[in-house]
Short mmCIF file of C-alpha atoms in Angstrom, two decimals:
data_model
loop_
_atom_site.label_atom_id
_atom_site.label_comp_id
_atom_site.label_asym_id
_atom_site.label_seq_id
_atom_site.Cartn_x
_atom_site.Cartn_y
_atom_site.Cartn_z
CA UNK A 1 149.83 94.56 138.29
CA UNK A 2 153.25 94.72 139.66
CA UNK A 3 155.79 91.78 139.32
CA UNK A 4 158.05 91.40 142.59
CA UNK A 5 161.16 91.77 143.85
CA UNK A 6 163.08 88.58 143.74
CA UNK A 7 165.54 87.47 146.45
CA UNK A 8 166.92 84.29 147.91
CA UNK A 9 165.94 83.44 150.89
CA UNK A 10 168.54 81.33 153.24
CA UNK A 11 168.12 80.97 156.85
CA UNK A 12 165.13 83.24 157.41
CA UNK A 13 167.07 86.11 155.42
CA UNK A 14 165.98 87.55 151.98
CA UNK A 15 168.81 88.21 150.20
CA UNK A 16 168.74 90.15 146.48
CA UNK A 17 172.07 91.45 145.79
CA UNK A 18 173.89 88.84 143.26
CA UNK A 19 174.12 89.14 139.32
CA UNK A 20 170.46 87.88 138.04
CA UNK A 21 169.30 86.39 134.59
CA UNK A 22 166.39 88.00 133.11
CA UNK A 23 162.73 86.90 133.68
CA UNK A 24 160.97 87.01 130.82
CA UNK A 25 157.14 87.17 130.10
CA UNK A 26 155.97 84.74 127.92
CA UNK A 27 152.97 86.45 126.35
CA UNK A 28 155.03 89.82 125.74
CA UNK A 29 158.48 88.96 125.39
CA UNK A 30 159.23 91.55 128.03
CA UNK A 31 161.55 91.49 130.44
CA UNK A 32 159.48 91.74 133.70
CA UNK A 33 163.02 91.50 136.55
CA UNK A 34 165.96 90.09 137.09
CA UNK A 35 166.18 86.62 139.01
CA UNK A 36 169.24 86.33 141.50
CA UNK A 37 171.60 83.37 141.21
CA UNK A 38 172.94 81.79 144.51
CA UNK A 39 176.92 81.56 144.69
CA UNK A 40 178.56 78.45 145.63
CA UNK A 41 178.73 80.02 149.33
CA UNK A 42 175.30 81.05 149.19
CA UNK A 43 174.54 77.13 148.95
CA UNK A 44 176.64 76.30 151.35
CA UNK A 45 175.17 79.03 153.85
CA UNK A 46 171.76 77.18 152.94
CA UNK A 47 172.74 74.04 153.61
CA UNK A 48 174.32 74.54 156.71
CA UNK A 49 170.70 76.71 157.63
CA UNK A 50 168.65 73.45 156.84
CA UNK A 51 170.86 70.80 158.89
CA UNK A 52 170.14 74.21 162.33
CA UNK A 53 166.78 73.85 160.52
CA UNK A 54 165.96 70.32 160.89
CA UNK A 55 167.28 69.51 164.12
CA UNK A 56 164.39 72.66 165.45
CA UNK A 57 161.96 71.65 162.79
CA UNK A 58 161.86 67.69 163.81
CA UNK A 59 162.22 68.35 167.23
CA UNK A 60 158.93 70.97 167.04
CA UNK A 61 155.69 69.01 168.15
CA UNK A 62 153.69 67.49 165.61
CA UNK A 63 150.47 69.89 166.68
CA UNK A 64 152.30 72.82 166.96
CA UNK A 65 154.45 72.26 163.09
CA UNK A 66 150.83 71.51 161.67
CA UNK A 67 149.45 74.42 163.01
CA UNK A 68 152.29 76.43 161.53
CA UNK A 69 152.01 74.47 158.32
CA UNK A 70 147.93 75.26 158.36
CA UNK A 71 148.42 78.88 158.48
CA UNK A 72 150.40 78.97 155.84
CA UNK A 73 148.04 77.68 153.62
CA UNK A 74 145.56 80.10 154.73
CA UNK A 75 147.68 82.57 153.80
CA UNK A 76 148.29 81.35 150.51
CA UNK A 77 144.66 80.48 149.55
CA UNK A 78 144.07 84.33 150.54
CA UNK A 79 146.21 85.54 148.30
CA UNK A 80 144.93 83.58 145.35
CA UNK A 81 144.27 86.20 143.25
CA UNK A 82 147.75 88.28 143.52
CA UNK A 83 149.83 84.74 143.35
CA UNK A 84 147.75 83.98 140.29
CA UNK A 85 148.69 87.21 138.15
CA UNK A 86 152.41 86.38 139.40
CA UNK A 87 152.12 83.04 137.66
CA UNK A 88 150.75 84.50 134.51
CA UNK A 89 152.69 87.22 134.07
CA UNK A 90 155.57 84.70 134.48
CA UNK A 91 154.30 81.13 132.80
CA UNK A 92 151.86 82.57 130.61
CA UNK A 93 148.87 80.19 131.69
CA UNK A 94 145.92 82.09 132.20
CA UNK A 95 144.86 83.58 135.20
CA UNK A 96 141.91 81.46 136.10
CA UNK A 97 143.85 78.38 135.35
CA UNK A 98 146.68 79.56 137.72
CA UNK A 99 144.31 80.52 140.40
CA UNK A 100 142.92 77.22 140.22
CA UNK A 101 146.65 75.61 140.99
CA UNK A 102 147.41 78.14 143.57
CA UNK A 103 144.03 77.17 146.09
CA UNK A 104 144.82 73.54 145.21
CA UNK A 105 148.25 73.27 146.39
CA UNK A 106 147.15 75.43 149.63
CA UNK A 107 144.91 72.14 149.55
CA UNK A 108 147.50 69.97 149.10
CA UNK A 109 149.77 71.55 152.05
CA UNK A 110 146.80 70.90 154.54
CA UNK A 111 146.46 67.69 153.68
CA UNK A 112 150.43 67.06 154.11
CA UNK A 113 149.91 69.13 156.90
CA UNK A 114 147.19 66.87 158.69
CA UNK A 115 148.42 63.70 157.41
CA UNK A 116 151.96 63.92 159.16
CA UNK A 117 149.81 63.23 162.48
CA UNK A 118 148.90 60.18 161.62
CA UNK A 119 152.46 58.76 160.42
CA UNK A 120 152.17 55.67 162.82
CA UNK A 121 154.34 53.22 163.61
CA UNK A 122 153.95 49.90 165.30
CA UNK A 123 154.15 47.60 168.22
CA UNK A 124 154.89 44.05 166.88
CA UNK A 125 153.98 40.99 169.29
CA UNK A 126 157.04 39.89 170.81
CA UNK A 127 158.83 38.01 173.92
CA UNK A 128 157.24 38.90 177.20
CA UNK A 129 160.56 41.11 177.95
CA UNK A 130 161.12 42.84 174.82
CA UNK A 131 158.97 45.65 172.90
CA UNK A 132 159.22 45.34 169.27
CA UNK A 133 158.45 48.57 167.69
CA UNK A 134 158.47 50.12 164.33
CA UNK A 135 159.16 54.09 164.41
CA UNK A 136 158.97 56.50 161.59
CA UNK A 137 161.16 59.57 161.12
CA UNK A 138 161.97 62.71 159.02
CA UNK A 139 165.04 61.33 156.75
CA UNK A 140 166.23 65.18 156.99
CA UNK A 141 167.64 68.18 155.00
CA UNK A 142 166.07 67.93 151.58
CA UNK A 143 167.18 68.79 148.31
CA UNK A 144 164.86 69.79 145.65
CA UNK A 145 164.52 70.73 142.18
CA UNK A 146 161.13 71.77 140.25
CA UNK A 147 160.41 73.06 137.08
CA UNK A 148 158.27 75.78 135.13
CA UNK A 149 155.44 74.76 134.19
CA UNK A 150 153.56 74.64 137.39
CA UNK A 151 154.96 77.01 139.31
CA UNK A 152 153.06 76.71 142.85
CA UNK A 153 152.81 73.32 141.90
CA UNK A 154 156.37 71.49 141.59
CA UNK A 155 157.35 73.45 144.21
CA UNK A 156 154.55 72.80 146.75
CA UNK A 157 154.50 69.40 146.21
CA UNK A 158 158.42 68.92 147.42
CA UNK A 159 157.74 71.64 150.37
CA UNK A 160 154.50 70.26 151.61
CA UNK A 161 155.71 66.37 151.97
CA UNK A 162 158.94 67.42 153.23
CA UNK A 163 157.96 70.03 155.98
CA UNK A 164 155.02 68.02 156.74
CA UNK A 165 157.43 65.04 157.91
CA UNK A 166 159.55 67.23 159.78
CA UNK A 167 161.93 67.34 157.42
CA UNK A 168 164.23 70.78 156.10
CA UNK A 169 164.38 71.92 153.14
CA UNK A 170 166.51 73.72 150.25
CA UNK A 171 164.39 74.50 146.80
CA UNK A 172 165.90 75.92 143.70
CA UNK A 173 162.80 76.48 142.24
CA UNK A 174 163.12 77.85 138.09
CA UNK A 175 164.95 80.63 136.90
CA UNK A 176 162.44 81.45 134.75
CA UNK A 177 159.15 81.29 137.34
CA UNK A 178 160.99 82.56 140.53
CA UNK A 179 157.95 85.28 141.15
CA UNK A 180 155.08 82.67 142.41
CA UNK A 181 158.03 80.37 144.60
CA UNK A 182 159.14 83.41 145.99
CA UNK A 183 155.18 84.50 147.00
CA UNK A 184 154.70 80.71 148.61
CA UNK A 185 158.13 80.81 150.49
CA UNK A 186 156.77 83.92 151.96
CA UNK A 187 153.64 82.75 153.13
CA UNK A 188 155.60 80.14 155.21
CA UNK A 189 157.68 82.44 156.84
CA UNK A 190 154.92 84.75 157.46
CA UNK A 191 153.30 81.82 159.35
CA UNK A 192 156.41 81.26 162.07
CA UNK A 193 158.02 78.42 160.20
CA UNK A 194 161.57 78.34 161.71
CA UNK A 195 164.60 80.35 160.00
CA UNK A 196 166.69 77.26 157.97
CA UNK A 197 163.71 75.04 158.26
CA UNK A 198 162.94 76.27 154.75
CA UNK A 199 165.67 77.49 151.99
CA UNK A 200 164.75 78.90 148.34
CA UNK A 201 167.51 79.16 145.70
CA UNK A 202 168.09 79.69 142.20
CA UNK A 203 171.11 79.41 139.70
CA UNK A 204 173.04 77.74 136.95
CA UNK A 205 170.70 74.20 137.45
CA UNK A 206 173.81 71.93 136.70
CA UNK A 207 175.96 73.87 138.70
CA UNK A 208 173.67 73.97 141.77
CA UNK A 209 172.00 70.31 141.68
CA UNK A 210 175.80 68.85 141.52
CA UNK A 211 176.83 70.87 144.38
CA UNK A 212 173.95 70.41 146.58
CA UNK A 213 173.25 66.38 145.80
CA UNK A 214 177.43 66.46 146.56
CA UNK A 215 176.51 67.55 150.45
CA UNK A 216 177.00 65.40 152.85
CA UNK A 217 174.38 66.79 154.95
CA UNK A 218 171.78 66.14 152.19
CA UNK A 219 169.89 62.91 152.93
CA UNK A 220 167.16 63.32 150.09
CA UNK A 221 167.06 64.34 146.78
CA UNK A 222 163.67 65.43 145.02
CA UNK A 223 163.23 65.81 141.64
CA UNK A 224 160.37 67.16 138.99
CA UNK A 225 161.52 67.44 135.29
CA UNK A 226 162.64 65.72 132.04
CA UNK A 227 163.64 61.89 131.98
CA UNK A 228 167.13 62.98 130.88
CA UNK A 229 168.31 65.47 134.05
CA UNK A 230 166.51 62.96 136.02
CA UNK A 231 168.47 60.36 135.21
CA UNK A 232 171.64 62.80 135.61
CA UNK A 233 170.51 63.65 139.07
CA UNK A 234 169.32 59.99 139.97
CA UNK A 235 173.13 58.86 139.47
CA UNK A 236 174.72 61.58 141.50
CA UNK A 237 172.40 60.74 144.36
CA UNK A 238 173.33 57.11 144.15
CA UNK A 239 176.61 57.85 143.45
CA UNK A 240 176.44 59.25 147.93
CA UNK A 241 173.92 56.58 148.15
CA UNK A 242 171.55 58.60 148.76
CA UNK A 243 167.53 58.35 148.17
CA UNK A 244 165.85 59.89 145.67
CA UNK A 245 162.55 61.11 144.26
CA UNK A 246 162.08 61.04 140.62
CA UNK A 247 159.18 62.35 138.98
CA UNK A 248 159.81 62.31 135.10
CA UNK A 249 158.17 62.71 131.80
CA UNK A 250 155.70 60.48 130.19
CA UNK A 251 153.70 60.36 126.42
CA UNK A 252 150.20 58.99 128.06
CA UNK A 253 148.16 57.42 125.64
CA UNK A 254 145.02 57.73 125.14
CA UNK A 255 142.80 54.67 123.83
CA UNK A 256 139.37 55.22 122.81
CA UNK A 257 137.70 51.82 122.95
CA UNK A 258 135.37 50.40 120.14
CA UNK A 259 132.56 51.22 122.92
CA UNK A 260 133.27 54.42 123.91
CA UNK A 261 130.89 57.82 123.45
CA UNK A 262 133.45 59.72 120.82
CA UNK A 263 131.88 62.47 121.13
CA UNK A 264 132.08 63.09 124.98
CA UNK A 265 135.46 61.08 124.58
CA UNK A 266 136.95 63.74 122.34
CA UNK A 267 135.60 66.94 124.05
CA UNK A 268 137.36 65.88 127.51
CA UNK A 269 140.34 64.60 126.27
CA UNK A 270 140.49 67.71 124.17
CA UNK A 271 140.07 70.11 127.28
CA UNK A 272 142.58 68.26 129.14
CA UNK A 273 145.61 67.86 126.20
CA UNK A 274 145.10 71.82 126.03
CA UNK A 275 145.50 72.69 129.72
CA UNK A 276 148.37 74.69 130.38
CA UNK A 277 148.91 74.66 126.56
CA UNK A 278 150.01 70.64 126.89
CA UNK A 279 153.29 71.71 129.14
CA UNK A 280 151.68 69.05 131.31
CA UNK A 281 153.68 65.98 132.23
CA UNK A 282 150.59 64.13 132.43
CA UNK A 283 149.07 65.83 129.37
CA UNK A 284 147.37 63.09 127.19
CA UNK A 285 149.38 62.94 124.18
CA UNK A 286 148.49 60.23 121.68
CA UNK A 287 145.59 59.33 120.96
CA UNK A 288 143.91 55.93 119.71
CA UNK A 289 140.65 55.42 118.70
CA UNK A 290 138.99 52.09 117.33
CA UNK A 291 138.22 52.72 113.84
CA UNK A 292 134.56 52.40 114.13
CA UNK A 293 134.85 55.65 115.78
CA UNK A 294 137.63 57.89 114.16
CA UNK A 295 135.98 59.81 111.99
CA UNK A 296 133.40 61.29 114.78
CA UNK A 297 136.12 61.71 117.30
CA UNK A 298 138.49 63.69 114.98
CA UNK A 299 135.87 65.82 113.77
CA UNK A 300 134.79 67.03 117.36
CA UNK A 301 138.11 66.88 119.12
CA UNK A 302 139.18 69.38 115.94
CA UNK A 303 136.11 71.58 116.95
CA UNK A 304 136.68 71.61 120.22
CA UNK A 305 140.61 72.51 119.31
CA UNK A 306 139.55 75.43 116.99
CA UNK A 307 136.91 76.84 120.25
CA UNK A 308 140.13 77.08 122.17
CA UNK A 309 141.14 81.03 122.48
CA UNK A 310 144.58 81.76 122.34
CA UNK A 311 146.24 84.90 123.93
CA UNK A 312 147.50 86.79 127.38
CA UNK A 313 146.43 84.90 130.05
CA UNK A 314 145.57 87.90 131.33
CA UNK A 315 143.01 88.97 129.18
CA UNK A 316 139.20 87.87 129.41
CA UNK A 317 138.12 85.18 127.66
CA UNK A 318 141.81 83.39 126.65
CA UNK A 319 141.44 79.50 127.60
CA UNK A 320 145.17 79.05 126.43
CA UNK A 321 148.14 81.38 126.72
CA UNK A 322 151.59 81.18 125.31
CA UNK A 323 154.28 78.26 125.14
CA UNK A 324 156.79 79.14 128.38
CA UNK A 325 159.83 79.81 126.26
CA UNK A 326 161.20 80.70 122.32
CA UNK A 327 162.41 76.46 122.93
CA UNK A 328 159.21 75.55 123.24
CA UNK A 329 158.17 77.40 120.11
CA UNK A 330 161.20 75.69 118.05
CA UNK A 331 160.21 72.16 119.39
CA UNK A 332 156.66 72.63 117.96
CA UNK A 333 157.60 73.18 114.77
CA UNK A 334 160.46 70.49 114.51
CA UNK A 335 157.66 67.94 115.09
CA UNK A 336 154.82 68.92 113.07
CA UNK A 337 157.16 69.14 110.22
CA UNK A 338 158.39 65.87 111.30
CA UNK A 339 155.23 64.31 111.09
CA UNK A 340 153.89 66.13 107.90
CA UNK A 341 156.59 64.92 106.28
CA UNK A 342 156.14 61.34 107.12
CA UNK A 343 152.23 61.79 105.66
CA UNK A 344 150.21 63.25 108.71
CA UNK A 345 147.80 65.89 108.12
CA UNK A 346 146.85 68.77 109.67
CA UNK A 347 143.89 68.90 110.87
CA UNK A 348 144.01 72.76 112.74
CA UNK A 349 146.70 74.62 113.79
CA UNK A 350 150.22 73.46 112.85
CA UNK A 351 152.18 76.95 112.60
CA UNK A 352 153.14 79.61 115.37
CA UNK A 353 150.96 82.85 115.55
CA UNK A 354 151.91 85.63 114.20
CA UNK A 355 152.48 87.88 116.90
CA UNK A 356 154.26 88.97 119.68
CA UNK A 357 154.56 86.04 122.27
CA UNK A 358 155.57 82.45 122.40
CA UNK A 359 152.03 81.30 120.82
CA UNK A 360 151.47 78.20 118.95
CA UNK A 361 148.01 77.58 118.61
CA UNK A 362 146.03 73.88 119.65
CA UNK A 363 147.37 71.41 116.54
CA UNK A 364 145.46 68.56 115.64
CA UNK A 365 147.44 65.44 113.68
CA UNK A 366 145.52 62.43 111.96
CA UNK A 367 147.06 59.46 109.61
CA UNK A 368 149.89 60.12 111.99
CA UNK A 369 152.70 56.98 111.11
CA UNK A 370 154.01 55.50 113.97
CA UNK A 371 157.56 56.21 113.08
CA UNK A 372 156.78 60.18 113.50
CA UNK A 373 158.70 61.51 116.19
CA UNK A 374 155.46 63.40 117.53
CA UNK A 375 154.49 59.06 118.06
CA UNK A 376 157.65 58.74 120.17
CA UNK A 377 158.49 61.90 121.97
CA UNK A 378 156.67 63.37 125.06
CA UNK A 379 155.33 67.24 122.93
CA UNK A 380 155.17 69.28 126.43
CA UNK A 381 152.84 71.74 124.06
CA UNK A 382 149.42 71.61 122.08
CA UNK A 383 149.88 69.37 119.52
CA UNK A 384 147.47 65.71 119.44
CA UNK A 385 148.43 63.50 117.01
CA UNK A 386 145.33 61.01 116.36
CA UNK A 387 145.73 57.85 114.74
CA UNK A 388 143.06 54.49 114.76
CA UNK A 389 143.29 51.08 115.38
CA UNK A 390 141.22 48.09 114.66
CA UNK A 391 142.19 45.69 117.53
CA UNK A 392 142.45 46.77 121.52
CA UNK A 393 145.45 44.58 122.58
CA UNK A 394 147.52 46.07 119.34
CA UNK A 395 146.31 49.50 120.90
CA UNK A 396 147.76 48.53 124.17
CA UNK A 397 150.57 47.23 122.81
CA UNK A 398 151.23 50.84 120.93
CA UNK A 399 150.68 52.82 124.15
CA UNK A 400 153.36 50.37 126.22
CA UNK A 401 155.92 50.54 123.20
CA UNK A 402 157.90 53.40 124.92
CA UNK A 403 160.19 53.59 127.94
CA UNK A 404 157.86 56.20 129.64
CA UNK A 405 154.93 54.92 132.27
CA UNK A 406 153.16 57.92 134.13
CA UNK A 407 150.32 58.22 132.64
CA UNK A 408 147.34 56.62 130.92
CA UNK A 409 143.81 57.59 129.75
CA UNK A 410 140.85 55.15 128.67
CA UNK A 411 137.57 56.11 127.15
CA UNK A 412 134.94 52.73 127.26
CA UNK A 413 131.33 52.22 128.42
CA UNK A 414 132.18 48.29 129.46
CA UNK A 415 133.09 47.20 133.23
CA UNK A 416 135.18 44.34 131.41
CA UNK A 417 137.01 46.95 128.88
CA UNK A 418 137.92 49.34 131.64
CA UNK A 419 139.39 46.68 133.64
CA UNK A 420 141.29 45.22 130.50
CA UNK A 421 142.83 48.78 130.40
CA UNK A 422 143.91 49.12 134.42
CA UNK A 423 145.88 45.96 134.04
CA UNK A 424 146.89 46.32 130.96
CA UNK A 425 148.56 49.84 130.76
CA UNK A 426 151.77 50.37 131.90
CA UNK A 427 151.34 53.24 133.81
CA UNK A 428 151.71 54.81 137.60
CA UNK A 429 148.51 56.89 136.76
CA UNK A 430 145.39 55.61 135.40
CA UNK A 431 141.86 57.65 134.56
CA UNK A 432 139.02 55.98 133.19
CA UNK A 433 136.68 57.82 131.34
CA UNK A 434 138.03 61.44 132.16
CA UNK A 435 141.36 62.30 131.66
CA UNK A 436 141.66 64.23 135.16
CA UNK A 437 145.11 65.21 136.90
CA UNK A 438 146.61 64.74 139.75
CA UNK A 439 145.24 65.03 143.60
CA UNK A 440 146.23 65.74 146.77
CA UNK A 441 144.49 62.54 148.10
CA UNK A 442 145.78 59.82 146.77
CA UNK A 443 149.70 59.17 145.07
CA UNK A 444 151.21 60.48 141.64
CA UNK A 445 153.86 59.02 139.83
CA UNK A 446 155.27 57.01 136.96
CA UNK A 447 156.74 53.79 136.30
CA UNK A 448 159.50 52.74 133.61
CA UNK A 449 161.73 56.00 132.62
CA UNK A 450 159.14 58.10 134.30
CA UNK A 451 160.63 58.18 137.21
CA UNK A 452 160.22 56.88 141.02
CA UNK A 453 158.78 57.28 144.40
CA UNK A 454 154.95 58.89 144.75
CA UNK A 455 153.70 62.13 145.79
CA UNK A 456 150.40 62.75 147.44
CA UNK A 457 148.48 60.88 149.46
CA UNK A 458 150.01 59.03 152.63
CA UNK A 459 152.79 57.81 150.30
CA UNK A 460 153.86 61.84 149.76
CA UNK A 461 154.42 62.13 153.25
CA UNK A 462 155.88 58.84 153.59
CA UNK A 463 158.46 59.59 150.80
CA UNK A 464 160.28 61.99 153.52
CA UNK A 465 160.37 59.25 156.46
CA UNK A 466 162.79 56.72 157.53
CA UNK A 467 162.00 53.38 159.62
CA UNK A 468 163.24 52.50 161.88
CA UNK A 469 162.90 49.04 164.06
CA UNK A 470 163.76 48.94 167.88
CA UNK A 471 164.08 45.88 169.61
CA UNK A 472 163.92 46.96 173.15
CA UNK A 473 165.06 44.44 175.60
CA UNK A 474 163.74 45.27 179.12
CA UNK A 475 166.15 45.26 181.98
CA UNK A 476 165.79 45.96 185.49
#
């Protein structure tokens, strides 16, 4: 398996020849190329590609920038298995798990893709010589800025609601997970999508969000990453008054109700908090369980922690790879300690592996104290802390007591329960009795400090539109 050659592209062009940062493999600690960082003209060059872009992308009929779009994601879903070892090799996840995200956001592009036909607008009943319409249309060059740990997914997600609209687009996509953004840029141009219509950068992120949000032929910003840059980003966009898409962090709670089946409760909220290795923004990340229940629920959600196999993603056989970075790593241990210190125990893991690799193995909490920071701050790795509670509007009240809203889990075999936990979480994404992600179908998104604005669903698409109402006064 060869890693590839990483460019920029800008205005149909590939272009490799700047200084580059190192991209480093996760699993290895090797150095597996050298990423190229855009200059402040190489921005500008992009921008002024996406505004050319837009006004041939927009004005491209809808059937004939679907049919583009739909190749595209034919030619990503057939090269699953290449684009999946990228991501490994890169992120660390293992291969299955990344060839699972790679067909699903070829999924997600189609359904952009076909959506965008049916972004109606209106006629509204009116005076006998007036037509009262509602039109929607692309809001125009895009700026966007994704993160690491889904590489084909962050990225698709901004490129699919954006092109779908008829909207352009410039992408700096991570430093450290260029390989798999580079593959999917490819498979658009490979499908006849016009040069500037689509632009992917990378660089110094503070340096390159401030200078691109600055544009004043930007007209949206996109954003997937922590509440903190968010809200960095989120100002500078206002500050040009200028619309934005925030898509934060969260610490979903998980509440086991007194009703619940602990064991099945445990073994899929287990599976899902050890996805990715818990660099999930929607990972489930503290979990309450009615008393009646705790004992049963720890003791299988710890077996089920201990199953988990830990190594190159790769390999055969590894369910988890490596953390994405040495920070990662570093952030583990600062809260375990944390925690342990306040009178958790550990339950399994709790220490990094000793090996080569950013490995910290699935880390299970209980008699967690709610002033632990592990009770307050989003993980982003494998580490459940597991506490009980006696009475389900104090559990509610625990998993509302922070400023973060995207997502929310509840385990319950009662009609009446499950509905006390839709209304009562405050959340932008709600699973009850699973503890699934997010789909192409229907919207994603958080509430609170968790951000802004959906994607997926008819609300991803709409995201990238403007209205517009025309009062049409007819004259002879």
């Amino acid at each position: 398996m060869t890693y590839p050659d990483l460019s920029l592209y800008i205005d149909g062009e590939w272009i490799a020849d700047r200084a580059g940062v190192p991209v480093i493999n996760p699993a290895t600690e090797e150095i597996l190329a050298h990423v190229p960082l855009a200059t402040t003209a190489d921005l500008d060059r992009a921008v002024a590609a996406a505004v050319r872009g837009f006004t041939t992308w927009r004005d491209t009929p809808v059937a004939d920038r679907t049919r583009i779009l739909l190749r595209a994601a034919d030619l990503l879903a057939a090269r699953a298995d290449r684009v999946a070892e990228i991501m490994t090799l890169e992120q660390g996840k293992p291969r299955s798990e990344a060839r699972t995200e790679v067909l699903r956001v070829a999924g997600a592009l189609r359904w952009d893709a076909e959506d965008a036909r049916r972004a109606y607008g209106r006629i509204i009943p009116s005076a006998g010589d007036t037509v009262l319409s509602v039109r929607h249309e692309p809001v125009g060059p895009v700026a966007a800025f994704t993160p690491w740990n889904f590489p084909a997914g962050s990225p698709m997600r901004k490129m699919a609601g954006a092109l779908s609209a008829g909207c352009s687009i410039v992408i700096k996509a991570s430093e450290e997970t260029p390989g798999t953004a580079s593959e999917i840029v490819r498979c658009f141009a490979e499908a006849g999508l016009p040069a500037g219509s689509l632009n992917l950068v990378f660089g110094e992120p503070a340096e390159v969000s401030k200078h691109l949000i600055a544009s004043p032929d930007i007209r949206l910003v996109a954003f997937t990453g922590s509440i903190p840059v968010g809200k960095l980003l989120a100002a500078q966009a206002g500050a040009e008054m200028k619309p934005s898409l925030m898509e934060l962090g969260g610490h979903a709670p998980v509440i086991v109700a007194a009703d619940a089946d602990p064991v099945l409760a445990a073994r899929k909220a287990a599976f899902a908090k050890f996805v990715n290795a818990g660099q999930v923004c929607t990972s489930p990340s503290r979990f309450l369980v009615h008393e009646s229940l705790y004992g049963t629920f720890v003791a299988e959600f710890t077996a089920a922690a201990e199953r988990v196999v830990v190594g190159d993603g790769l390999h055969e056989g590894v369910t988890m790879g490596p953390l994405a970075n040495e920070r990662r790593l570093k952030a583990m241990a600062e809260l375990v300690a944390d925690a342990v210190s306040r009178g958790a125990v550990i339950k399994a893991g709790g220490e990094r592996l000793d090996r080569p690799g950013y490995f910290f193995p699935p880390t299970v909490l209980v008699d967690v104290p709610g002033d632990a920071r592990i009770m307050r701050e989003e993980p982003f790795g494998p580490i459940a802390p597991i506490v009980a509670f006696s009475d389900l509007d104090e559990a509610l009240r625990i998993a509302n007591s922070l400023p973060y809203g995207l997502a929310a889990y509840g385990f319950t075999r009662s009609a009446k329960t499950a509905e006390r936990l839709v209304t009562g979480f405050e959340a932008g994404i709600l699973s009850i009795n699973h503890c699934g992600g997010s789909v192409h179908e229907a919207p994603s998104g958080g509430v609170k400090q968790s951000g802004y604005g959906r994607e997926g669903g008819p609300e991803g698409v709409e995201a990238y539109l403007i209205t517009k109402r025309v009062s049409h006064l007819l004259v002879d």
